[in-house]
Coordinates of C-alpha atoms and ligand atoms in Angstrom, one line a residue:
X295 CA -187.1 -17.4 -64.4
X296 CA -186.8 -20.3 -61.9
X297 CA -183.3 -21.3 -61.1
X298 CA -182.1 -24.4 -62.9
X299 CA -181.3 -27.4 -60.8
X300 CA -177.6 -27.6 -61.7
X301 CA -175.6 -27.1 -58.5
X302 CA -172.7 -24.7 -58.7
X303 CA -171.5 -24.1 -55.1
X304 CA -172.6 -26.1 -52.1
X305 CA -171.8 -25.8 -48.4
X306 CA -172.6 -29.0 -46.5
X307 CA -172.8 -28.9 -42.7
X308 CA -170.3 -26.1 -42.5
X309 CA -168.9 -25.6 -39.0
X310 CA -166.4 -23.0 -37.9
X311 CA -165.2 -21.9 -34.5
X312 CA -162.8 -19.2 -33.6
X313 CA -161.2 -20.4 -30.3
X314 CA -164.2 -21.5 -28.2
X315 CA -166.6 -19.4 -30.1
X316 CA -168.7 -21.4 -32.5
X317 CA -169.5 -19.1 -35.3
X318 CA -171.1 -21.5 -37.8
X319 CA -173.0 -24.6 -36.7
X320 CA -173.7 -27.2 -39.4
X321 CA -174.8 -24.7 -42.1
X322 CA -176.1 -26.1 -45.4
X323 CA -176.4 -23.8 -48.4
X324 CA -176.7 -24.6 -52.1
X325 CA -176.3 -22.2 -54.9
X326 CA -177.9 -23.5 -58.1
X327 CA -177.2 -22.0 -61.4
X328 CA -178.9 -18.6 -61.8
X329 CA -179.8 -18.5 -58.1
X330 CA -179.6 -15.1 -56.4
X331 CA -179.4 -16.1 -52.7
X332 CA -179.6 -13.1 -50.4
X333 CA -178.2 -13.8 -46.9
X334 CA -179.5 -11.6 -44.1
X335 CA -179.2 -11.6 -40.4
X336 CA -177.9 -9.6 -37.4
X337 CA -174.3 -8.5 -36.9
X338 CA -172.1 -11.4 -35.8
X339 CA -174.5 -14.1 -37.0
X340 CA -171.8 -15.7 -39.2
X341 CA -172.8 -14.3 -42.7
X342 CA -169.3 -13.2 -43.7
X343 CA -167.7 -16.4 -42.3
X344 CA -170.1 -18.5 -44.3
X345 CA -169.4 -16.5 -47.4
X346 CA -165.6 -16.8 -46.8
X347 CA -165.8 -20.5 -46.3
X348 CA -167.7 -20.9 -49.6
X349 CA -165.1 -18.6 -51.3
X350 CA -162.4 -20.9 -50.0
X351 CA -160.8 -17.9 -48.1
X352 CA -161.5 -19.5 -44.7
X353 CA -161.2 -23.2 -44.0
X354 CA -164.3 -24.7 -42.3
X355 CA -163.4 -27.0 -39.5
X356 CA -166.5 -29.2 -40.1
X357 CA -168.4 -30.1 -43.2
X358 CA -167.3 -29.5 -46.8
X359 CA -167.6 -27.3 -49.8
X360 CA -168.4 -28.6 -53.2
X361 CA -167.9 -26.7 -56.5
X362 CA -169.6 -28.3 -59.5
X363 CA -170.0 -31.4 -57.3
X364 CA -166.3 -31.8 -56.5
X365 CA -165.1 -31.4 -52.9
X366 CA -162.9 -28.3 -52.7
X367 CA -162.8 -27.8 -48.9
X368 CA -163.2 -30.1 -45.9
X369 CA -163.9 -33.7 -46.3
X370 CA -160.7 -35.7 -46.1
X371 CA -158.8 -32.5 -46.9
X372 CA -156.2 -34.5 -48.7
X373 CA -154.0 -33.3 -51.6
X374 CA -156.7 -34.0 -54.2
X375 CA -159.0 -31.5 -52.3
X376 CA -156.2 -28.9 -52.3
X377 CA -155.7 -29.5 -56.0
X378 CA -159.4 -29.2 -56.8
X379 CA -159.6 -26.0 -54.7
X380 CA -156.7 -24.4 -56.7
X381 CA -158.4 -25.3 -59.9
X382 CA -161.7 -23.6 -59.0
X383 CA -160.7 -20.7 -56.8
X384 CA -160.6 -18.3 -59.7
X385 CA -164.0 -19.3 -60.8
X386 CA -165.5 -17.9 -57.5
X387 CA -165.7 -14.1 -57.8
X388 CA -165.8 -11.9 -54.7
X389 CA -167.0 -8.4 -54.2
X390 CA -166.2 -6.9 -50.7
X391 CA -167.7 -4.1 -48.7
X392 CA -164.6 -1.9 -49.0
X393 CA -164.0 -2.5 -52.8
X394 CA -160.4 -3.7 -52.2
X395 CA -159.1 -2.2 -55.5
X396 CA -155.4 -1.8 -55.9
X397 CA -154.9 1.9 -55.3
X398 CA -151.6 2.2 -57.2
X399 CA -153.2 0.8 -60.4
X400 CA -155.5 2.5 -62.9
X401 CA -159.1 1.2 -63.3
X402 CA -158.1 -0.6 -66.5
X403 CA -155.1 -2.2 -64.8
X404 CA -157.2 -3.4 -61.9
X405 CA -159.6 -5.1 -64.3
X406 CA -157.0 -6.8 -66.6
X407 CA -154.5 -7.9 -63.9
X408 CA -156.0 -11.3 -62.9
X409 CA -157.2 -12.3 -66.4
X410 CA -153.6 -11.9 -67.6
X411 CA -151.8 -13.4 -64.6
X412 CA -154.3 -16.1 -63.7
X413 CA -156.1 -16.9 -66.9
X414 CA -153.1 -16.3 -69.2
X415 CA -154.9 -13.9 -71.5
X416 CA -152.9 -11.8 -73.9
X417 CA -153.0 -8.1 -72.9
X418 CA -155.0 -7.0 -75.9
X419 CA -157.6 -9.6 -75.2
X420 CA -157.8 -8.7 -71.5
X421 CA -158.1 -5.0 -72.5
X422 CA -160.9 -5.7 -74.9
X423 CA -162.7 -7.7 -72.3
X424 CA -162.2 -5.0 -69.7
X425 CA -163.6 -2.3 -72.0
X426 CA -166.8 -4.3 -72.5
X427 CA -167.2 -4.7 -68.8
X428 CA -166.4 -1.1 -67.9
X429 CA -169.1 -0.1 -70.5
X430 CA -171.5 -2.5 -68.8
X431 CA -170.9 -0.9 -65.4
X432 CA -171.1 2.6 -66.9
X433 CA -167.4 3.6 -66.4
X434 CA -165.8 3.6 -69.8
X435 CA -164.7 7.2 -69.3
X436 CA -162.8 6.2 -66.1
X437 CA -160.5 3.5 -67.5
X438 CA -157.4 5.5 -66.9
X439 CA -158.4 7.0 -63.6
X440 CA -157.0 5.8 -60.2
X441 CA -159.4 4.4 -57.6
X442 CA -158.7 7.2 -55.2
X443 CA -160.3 9.6 -57.7
X444 CA -163.5 7.7 -57.9
X445 CA -166.7 7.8 -55.8
X446 CA -167.4 4.7 -53.6
X447 CA -170.1 3.7 -56.0
X448 CA -167.8 3.9 -58.9
X449 CA -165.1 2.0 -57.1
X450 CA -167.6 -0.7 -56.3
X451 CA -168.7 -0.9 -59.9
X452 CA -165.0 -1.3 -60.9
X453 CA -164.7 -4.1 -58.4
X454 CA -167.7 -5.8 -60.0
X455 CA -166.1 -5.4 -63.5
X456 CA -162.9 -6.8 -62.1
X457 CA -164.6 -9.8 -60.7
X458 CA -166.5 -10.4 -63.9
X459 CA -163.3 -10.2 -66.0
X460 CA -162.4 -13.6 -64.7
X461 CA -165.7 -15.0 -66.0
X462 CA -166.5 -16.6 -62.7
X463 CA -169.1 -19.4 -62.3
X464 CA -170.5 -17.6 -59.2
X465 CA -170.2 -14.2 -57.6
X466 CA -170.2 -13.7 -53.9
X467 CA -171.0 -10.3 -52.5
X468 CA -170.3 -9.3 -48.9
X469 CA -172.4 -6.2 -48.1
X470 CA -171.4 -4.5 -51.4
X471 CA -173.4 -1.3 -50.6
X472 CA -172.9 -0.9 -46.9
X473 CA -170.1 1.6 -47.2
X474 CA -172.0 3.8 -49.6
X475 CA -174.4 6.7 -49.4
X476 CA -178.0 6.0 -50.6
X477 CA -177.7 7.5 -54.1
X478 CA -174.4 5.6 -54.8
X479 CA -176.0 2.4 -53.5
X480 CA -178.6 2.6 -56.2
X481 CA -176.1 2.6 -59.0
X482 CA -174.3 -0.5 -57.6
X483 CA -177.6 -2.3 -57.0
X484 CA -178.7 -1.6 -60.6
X485 CA -175.6 -3.3 -61.8
X486 CA -176.2 -6.3 -59.6
X487 CA -179.9 -6.4 -60.7
X488 CA -178.7 -6.5 -64.3
X489 CA -176.3 -9.3 -63.5
X490 CA -179.1 -11.3 -61.9
X491 CA -181.4 -10.8 -64.9
X492 CA -178.6 -12.1 -67.2
X493 CA -178.5 -15.3 -65.1
X494 CA -175.4 -14.8 -63.0
X495 CA -175.3 -17.1 -60.0
X496 CA -174.9 -14.9 -57.0
X497 CA -174.8 -15.0 -53.2
X498 CA -175.3 -11.6 -51.6
X499 CA -174.9 -10.8 -48.0
X500 CA -176.9 -7.7 -47.6
X501 CA -178.9 -5.3 -45.5
X502 CA -180.8 -4.1 -48.6
X503 CA -184.1 -5.7 -47.9
X504 CA -185.7 -4.2 -51.1
X505 CA -183.0 -5.8 -53.2
X506 CA -183.4 -9.2 -51.4
X507 CA -187.2 -9.1 -52.0
X508 CA -187.2 -7.9 -55.6
X509 CA -184.1 -9.5 -57.0
X510 CA -183.4 -12.5 -54.8
X511 CA -184.5 -15.9 -55.9
X512 CA -184.2 -17.1 -52.3
X513 CA -183.6 -15.4 -49.0
X514 CA -181.6 -17.0 -46.1
X515 CA -181.9 -15.6 -42.6
X516 CA -179.1 -16.4 -40.2
X517 CA -178.7 -15.9 -36.5
X518 CA -176.3 -17.4 -34.1
X519 CA -174.3 -19.3 -36.7
X520 CA -177.3 -21.1 -38.1
X521 CA -179.8 -20.7 -40.8
X522 CA -183.0 -20.0 -39.0
X523 CA -185.3 -19.6 -41.9
X524 CA -185.1 -19.6 -45.7
X525 CA -187.5 -19.3 -48.5
X526 CA -189.0 -17.5 -51.5
X527 CA -188.4 -13.7 -50.8
X528 CA -191.9 -12.4 -51.2
X529 CA -193.3 -15.0 -48.9
X530 CA -190.5 -14.5 -46.4
X531 CA -190.8 -10.7 -46.2
X532 CA -194.6 -10.8 -46.2
X533 CA -194.8 -13.4 -43.4
X534 CA -191.7 -14.7 -41.8
X535 CA -192.3 -18.0 -39.9
X536 CA -190.0 -17.4 -37.0
X537 CA -190.1 -14.8 -34.2
X538 CA -186.4 -14.2 -34.7
X539 CA -186.8 -13.3 -38.3
X540 CA -189.9 -11.1 -37.5
X541 CA -187.9 -9.2 -34.9
X542 CA -185.0 -8.8 -37.2
X543 CA -187.2 -7.4 -40.0
X544 CA -189.0 -5.0 -37.7
X545 CA -185.8 -2.9 -37.5
X546 CA -186.0 -2.1 -41.1
X547 CA -189.6 -0.8 -41.0
X548 CA -190.0 2.9 -41.2
Ligands
ATP70 N1 -161.0 -14.1 -37.7 C1 -161.7 -14.1 -36.7 N2 -161.2 -14.3 -35.4 C2 -162.1 -14.4 -34.4 N3 -163.4 -14.2 -34.4 C3 -163.9 -14.0 -35.6 C4 -163.2 -13.9 -36.8 N4 -164.0 -13.6 -37.8 C5 -165.2 -13.5 -37.3 N5 -165.2 -13.7 -36.0 C6 -166.4 -13.7 -35.1 O1 -167.3 -14.6 -35.6 C7 -168.6 -14.1 -35.5 C8 -169.3 -14.0 -36.8 O2 -168.7 -13.0 -37.6 P1 -169.1 -12.7 -39.1 O3 -168.1 -11.7 -39.5 O4 -169.2 -13.9 -39.9 O5 -170.5 -12.1 -38.8 P2 -171.5 -11.3 -39.8 O6 -172.8 -11.9 -39.8 O7 -170.8 -11.1 -41.1 O8 -171.6 -9.9 -39.1 P3 -171.7 -8.4 -39.7 O9 -173.1 -8.2 -40.1 O10 -171.3 -7.5 -38.6 O11 -170.7 -8.3 -40.9 C9 -168.5 -12.7 -34.8 O12 -168.7 -12.9 -33.4 C10 -167.1 -12.4 -35.0 O13 -166.5 -11.6 -34.0
MG71 MG1 -170.1 -9.5 -42.2

């Protein structure tokens, strides 16, 4: 289904430097409702930094971030922006490469923590919500296990359930399968594919070209802190317009 035109999360002319190193150079990226934007590009091209700016984890030093058309980072950066950022931060879900589960807490406790603390859910309600989500990611039987006893793929699926428990408006994934063996990748990608088909708005930084082509609604190719090319995935993978994208994709050919 084509993405609707409602804008969820927008980065406008995002710039970021670390010292004298310009890592993002006026990057524009819009996530519309139901979009699955897959961001690809070489190491160091700025993918994680862009994602972190949109997640309000890193402050851009140029440009601005809008959530539901409200400025939440950059711009005048006054108190109203800070207040708007606080109000929407928990609506932006994150899934990291290394899962980042709390190791001293059971799977269930990992999933119910933020809904109780941040959303103010009653414990019973949070548990009921968590049970539905653990079933969805195929891990009902692991609810009382600790993360250290789970495979990487299982941990990542818990991390996805944990993010979903907040009922986010958008989910941002940073190389969610890069730390996993191929067979474990598949189970995580299957969960992500299901989310996409249910209409979740997603940005996925990934090296999974098959996923980007089949599941993505749009692919964005970055290099040197800029978006070099973006487009409809099938057209992009069949015939990238730029030499840089062609060279990048050539590495993934068997
Ligand atoms: N906190 C930081 N301090 C200094 N430099 C940073 C910081 N974070 C990122 N960088 C630099 O910014 C550039 C872009 O990094 P970023 O992590 O966004 O790239 P990436 O595209 O996600 O790469 P990868 O595919 O390796 O994850 C890199 O040169 C990196 O070394
Ligand atoms: Mg990265």
